[in-house]
Coordinates of C-alpha atoms in Angstrom, one line a residue:
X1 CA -0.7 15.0 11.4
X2 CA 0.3 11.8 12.2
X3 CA 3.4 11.7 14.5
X4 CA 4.8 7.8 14.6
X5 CA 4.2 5.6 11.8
X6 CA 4.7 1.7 10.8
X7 CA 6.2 1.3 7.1
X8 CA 5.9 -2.1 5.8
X9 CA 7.3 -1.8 1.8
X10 CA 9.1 1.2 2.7
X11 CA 12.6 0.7 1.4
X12 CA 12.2 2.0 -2.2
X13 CA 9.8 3.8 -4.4
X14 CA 6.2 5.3 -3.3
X15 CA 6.8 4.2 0.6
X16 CA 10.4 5.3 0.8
X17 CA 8.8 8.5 -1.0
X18 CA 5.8 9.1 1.4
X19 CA 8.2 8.1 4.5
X20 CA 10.5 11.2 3.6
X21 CA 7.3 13.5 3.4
X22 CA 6.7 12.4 7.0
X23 CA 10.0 13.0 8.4
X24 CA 10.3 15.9 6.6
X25 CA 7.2 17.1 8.6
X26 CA 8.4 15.9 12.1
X27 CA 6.7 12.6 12.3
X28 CA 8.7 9.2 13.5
X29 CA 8.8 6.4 11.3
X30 CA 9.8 3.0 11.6
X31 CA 10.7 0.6 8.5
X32 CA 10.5 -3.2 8.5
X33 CA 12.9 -4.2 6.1
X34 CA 14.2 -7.3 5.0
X35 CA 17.7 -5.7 4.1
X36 CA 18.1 -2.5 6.1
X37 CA 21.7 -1.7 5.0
X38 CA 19.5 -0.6 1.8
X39 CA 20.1 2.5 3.5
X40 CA 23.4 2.8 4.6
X41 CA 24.5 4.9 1.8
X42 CA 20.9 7.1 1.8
X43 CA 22.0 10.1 3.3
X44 CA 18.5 11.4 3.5
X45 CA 17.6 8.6 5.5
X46 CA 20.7 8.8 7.5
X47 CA 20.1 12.4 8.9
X48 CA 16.9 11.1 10.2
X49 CA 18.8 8.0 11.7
X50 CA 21.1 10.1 13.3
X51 CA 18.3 12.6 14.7
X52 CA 16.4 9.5 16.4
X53 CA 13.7 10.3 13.8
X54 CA 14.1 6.9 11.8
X55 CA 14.0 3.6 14.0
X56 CA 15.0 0.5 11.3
X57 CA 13.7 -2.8 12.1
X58 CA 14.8 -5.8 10.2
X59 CA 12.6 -8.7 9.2
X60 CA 10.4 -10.1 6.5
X61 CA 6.4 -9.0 6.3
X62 CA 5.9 -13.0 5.7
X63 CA 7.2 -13.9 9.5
X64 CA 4.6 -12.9 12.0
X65 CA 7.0 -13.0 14.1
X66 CA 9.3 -10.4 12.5
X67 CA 6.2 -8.2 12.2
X68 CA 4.9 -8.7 16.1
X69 CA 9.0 -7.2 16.6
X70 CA 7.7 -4.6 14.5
X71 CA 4.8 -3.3 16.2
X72 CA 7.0 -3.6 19.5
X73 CA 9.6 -1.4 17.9
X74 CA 6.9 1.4 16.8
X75 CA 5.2 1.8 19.8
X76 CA 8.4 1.4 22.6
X77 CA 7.5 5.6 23.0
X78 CA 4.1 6.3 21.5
X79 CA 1.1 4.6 19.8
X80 CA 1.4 4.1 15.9
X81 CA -1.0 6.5 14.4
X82 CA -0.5 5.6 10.6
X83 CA 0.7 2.4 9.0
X84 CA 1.8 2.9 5.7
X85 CA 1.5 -0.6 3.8
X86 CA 3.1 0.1 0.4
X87 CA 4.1 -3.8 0.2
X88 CA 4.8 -4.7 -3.8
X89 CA 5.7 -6.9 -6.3
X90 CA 9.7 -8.3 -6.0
X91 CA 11.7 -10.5 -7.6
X92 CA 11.9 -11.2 -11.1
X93 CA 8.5 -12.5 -12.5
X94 CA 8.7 -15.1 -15.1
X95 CA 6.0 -15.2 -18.3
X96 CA 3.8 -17.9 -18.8
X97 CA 2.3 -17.9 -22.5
X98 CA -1.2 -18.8 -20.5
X99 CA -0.8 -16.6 -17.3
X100 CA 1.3 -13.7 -18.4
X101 CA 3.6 -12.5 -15.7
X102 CA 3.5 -15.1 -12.6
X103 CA 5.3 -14.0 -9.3
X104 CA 6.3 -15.7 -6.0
X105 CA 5.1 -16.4 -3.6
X106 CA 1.8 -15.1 -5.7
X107 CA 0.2 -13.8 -2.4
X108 CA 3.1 -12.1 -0.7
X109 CA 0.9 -8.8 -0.6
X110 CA -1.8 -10.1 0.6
X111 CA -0.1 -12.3 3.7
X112 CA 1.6 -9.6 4.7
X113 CA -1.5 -7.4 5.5
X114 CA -2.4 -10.4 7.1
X115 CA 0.4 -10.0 9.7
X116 CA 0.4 -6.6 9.6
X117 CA -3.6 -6.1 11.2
X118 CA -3.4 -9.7 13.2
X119 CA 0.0 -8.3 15.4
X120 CA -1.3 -5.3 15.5
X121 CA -2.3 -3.8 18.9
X122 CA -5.9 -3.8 19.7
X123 CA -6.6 -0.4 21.4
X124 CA -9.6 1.6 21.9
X125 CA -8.1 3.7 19.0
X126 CA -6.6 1.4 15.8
X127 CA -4.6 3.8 13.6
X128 CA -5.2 5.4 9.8
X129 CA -4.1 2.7 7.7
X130 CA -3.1 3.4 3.9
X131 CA -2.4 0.6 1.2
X132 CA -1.3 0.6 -1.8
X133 CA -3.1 -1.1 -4.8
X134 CA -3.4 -0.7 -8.7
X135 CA -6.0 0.3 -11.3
X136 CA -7.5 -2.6 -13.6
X137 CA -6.9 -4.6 -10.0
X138 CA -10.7 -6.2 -10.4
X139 CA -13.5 -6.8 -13.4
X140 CA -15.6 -3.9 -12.1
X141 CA -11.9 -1.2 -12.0
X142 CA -10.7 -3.0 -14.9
X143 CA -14.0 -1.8 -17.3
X144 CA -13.2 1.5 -16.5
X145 CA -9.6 1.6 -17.5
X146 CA -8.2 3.2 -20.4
X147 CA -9.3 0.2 -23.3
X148 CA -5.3 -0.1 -24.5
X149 CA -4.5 -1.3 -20.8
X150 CA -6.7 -3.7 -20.1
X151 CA -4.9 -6.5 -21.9
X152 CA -2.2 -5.4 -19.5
X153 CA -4.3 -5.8 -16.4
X154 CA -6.3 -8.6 -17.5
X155 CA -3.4 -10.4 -19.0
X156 CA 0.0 -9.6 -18.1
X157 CA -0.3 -8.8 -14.7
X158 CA -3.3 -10.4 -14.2
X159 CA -1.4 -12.7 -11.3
X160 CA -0.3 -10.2 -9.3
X161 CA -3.1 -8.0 -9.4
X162 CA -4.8 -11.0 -7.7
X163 CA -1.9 -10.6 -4.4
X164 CA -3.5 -7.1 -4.5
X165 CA -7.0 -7.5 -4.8
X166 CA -6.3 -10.2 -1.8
X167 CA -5.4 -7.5 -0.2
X168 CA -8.3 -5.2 -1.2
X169 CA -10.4 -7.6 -0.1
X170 CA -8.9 -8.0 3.6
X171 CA -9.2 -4.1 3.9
X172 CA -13.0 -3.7 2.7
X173 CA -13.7 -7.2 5.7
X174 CA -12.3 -5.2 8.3
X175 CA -13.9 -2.1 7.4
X176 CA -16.9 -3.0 7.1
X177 CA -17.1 -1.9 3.8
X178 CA -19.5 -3.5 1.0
X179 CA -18.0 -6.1 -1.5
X180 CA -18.6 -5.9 -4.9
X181 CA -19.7 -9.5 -5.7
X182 CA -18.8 -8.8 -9.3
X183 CA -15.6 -9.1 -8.6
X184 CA -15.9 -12.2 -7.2
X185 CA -13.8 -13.5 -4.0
X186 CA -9.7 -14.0 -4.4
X187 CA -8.8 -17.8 -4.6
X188 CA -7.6 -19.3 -1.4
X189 CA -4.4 -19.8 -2.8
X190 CA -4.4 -16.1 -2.0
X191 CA -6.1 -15.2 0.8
X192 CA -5.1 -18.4 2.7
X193 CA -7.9 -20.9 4.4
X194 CA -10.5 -19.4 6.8
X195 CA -8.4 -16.4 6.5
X196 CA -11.4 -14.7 7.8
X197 CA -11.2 -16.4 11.0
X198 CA -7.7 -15.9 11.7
X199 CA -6.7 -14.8 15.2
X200 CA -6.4 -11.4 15.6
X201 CA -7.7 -10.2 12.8
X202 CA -9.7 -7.2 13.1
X203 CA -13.6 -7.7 13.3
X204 CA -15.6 -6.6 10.3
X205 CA -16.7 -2.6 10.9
X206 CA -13.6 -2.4 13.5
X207 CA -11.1 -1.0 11.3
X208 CA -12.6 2.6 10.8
X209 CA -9.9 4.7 9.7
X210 CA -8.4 2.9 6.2
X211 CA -7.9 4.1 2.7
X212 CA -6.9 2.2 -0.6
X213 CA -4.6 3.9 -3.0
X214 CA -4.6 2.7 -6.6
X215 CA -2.7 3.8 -8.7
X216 CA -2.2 3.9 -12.6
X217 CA 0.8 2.4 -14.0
X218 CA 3.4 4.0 -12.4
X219 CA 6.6 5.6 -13.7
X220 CA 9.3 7.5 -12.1
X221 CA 8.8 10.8 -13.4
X222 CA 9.4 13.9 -11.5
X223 CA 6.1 15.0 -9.2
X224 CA 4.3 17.8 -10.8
X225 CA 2.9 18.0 -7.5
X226 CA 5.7 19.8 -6.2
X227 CA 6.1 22.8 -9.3
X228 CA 4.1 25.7 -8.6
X229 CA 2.5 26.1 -12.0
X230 CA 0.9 22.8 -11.8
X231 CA -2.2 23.9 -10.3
X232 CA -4.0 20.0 -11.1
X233 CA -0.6 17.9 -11.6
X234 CA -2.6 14.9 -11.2
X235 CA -6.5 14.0 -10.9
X236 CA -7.6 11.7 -7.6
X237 CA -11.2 10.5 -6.5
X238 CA -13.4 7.7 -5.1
X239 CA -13.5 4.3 -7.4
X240 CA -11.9 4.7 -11.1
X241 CA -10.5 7.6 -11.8
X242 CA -9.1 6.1 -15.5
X243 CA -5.8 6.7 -17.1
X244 CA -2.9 6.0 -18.4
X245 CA 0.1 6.6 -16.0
X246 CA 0.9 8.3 -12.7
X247 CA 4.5 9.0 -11.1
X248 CA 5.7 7.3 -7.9
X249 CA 6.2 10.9 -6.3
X250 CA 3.0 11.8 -7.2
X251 CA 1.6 9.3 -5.6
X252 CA 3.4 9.8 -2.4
X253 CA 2.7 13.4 -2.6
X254 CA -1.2 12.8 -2.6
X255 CA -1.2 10.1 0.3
X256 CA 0.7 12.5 2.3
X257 CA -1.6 15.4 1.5
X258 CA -4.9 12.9 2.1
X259 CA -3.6 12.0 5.5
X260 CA -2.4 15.0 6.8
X261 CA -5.0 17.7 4.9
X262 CA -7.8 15.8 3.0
X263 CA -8.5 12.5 5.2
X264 CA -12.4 13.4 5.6
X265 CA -12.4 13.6 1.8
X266 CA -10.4 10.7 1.2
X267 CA -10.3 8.4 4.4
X268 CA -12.4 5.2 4.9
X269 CA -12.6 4.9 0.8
X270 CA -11.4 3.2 -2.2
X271 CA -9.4 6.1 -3.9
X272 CA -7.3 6.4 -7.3
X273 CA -5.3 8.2 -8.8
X274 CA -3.4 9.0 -12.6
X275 CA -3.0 11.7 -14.7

């Protein structure tokens, strides 16, 4: 089981989820957070604090800097052995009749990763990397979708599905892993120019041990993961999975299972996940 771990989009939701998971099972964890006092009140997060379990670093995932302090942070005792990069939307997206629901900055996902692998350290051993993406995210996930939600994913969120399949793309370069050219390349407004080129970015085939999450349109609904008489609570495989919806715990339940139980199942692969 991984023992230290990097959280990048850890202050709420599926990474604040999975991070408890961790520290629940002994592991160290270390949260870059734009607003750390997010947790002053969160007394699971403060026993942790208080047990030297919890290490809080503030900063923004768009300030290479800030994430280079990061990575400094994390590995002060030990090498990082997962990062969790559950990095979402935020802010209050605005509708455009043409372009549905428009964010900014549109490719705050992506950039971040960007940071994330280019500060990180380059040893002999990288560590298990998890991100966090969404069904409908790309024309070839997006024909294998529920038909009711693809207006939603092709429409309404169709922006910032592009941050994530920016960030999809990044994951399958460093990997190594094949591109599906029918989804076509994310615009450069997105990925940033030359971003493949960018210094310290891991070399394609380098980063061996990574694993995309997408989920179906989340809810915060309880996790049938965690009542005994759900012997399936949710369904989770390689590519499209389909359907319609998929709790936040849930979600965090099966990353933490993948990493710590199913990783030769799971890792080094596109996986989803919904009900």
């Amino acid at each position: 089981m991984p023992h230290n771990i990097l959280v990048i989009g850890g202050s709420r939701h599926i990474g604040y989820y999975t991070s408890l998971r961790f520290l629940d099972a002994g592991a160290n964890v270390t949260f870059l957070m734009r607003s750390p006092q997010a947790f002053d009140s969160d007394e699971s997060i403060q026993k942790y604090m208080k047990s030297g379990s919890v290490n809080l670093v503030r900063g923004d995932g768009l300030v290479a800097k800030d994430v280079q302090r990061a990575w400094i942070e994390a590995t002060k005792e030990a090498a990082v052995d997962l990062v969790l990069f559950t990095v979402g939307f935020t802010g209050n997206p605005k509708f455009q009749f043409t372009k549905g629901f428009v964010i900014h900055p549109n490719n705050l996902v992506t950039q971040c990763l960007l940071n994330v692998l280019c500060e990180m350290p380059k040893t002999s051993s990288l560590p298990k990397i998890v991100t966090l993406s969404a069904s409908g995210v790309s024309r070839s996930s997006r024909a294998k979708v529920p038909f009711a939600l693809r207006p939603v994913y092709g429409y309404l969120i169709q922006n910032p599905l592009q941050d994530k399949l920016g960030m999809e793309r990044i994951i399958y370069h460093c990997s190594g892993w094949d591109w599906n050219t029918e989804d076509g390349e994310p615009g450069e407004d997105i990925m940033g120019k030359d971003w493949k080129h960018r210094e310290g970015l891991p070399s394609p085939g380098t980063l061996q041990n990574a694993m995309i999450v997408r989920g179906a349109m989340f809810n915060d609904g309880e996790c049938r993961a965690d009542s005994p008489e759900n012997r399936q609570p949710y369904r989770a495989g390689e590519g499209e999975v389909g359907g319609y919806f998929i709790s936040r715990k849930d979600v965090a339940h099966f990353i933490f299972e993948a990493v710590t139980k199913n990783w030769e199942k799971y890792g080094n692969k596109q996986v989803s996940i919904a009900y």
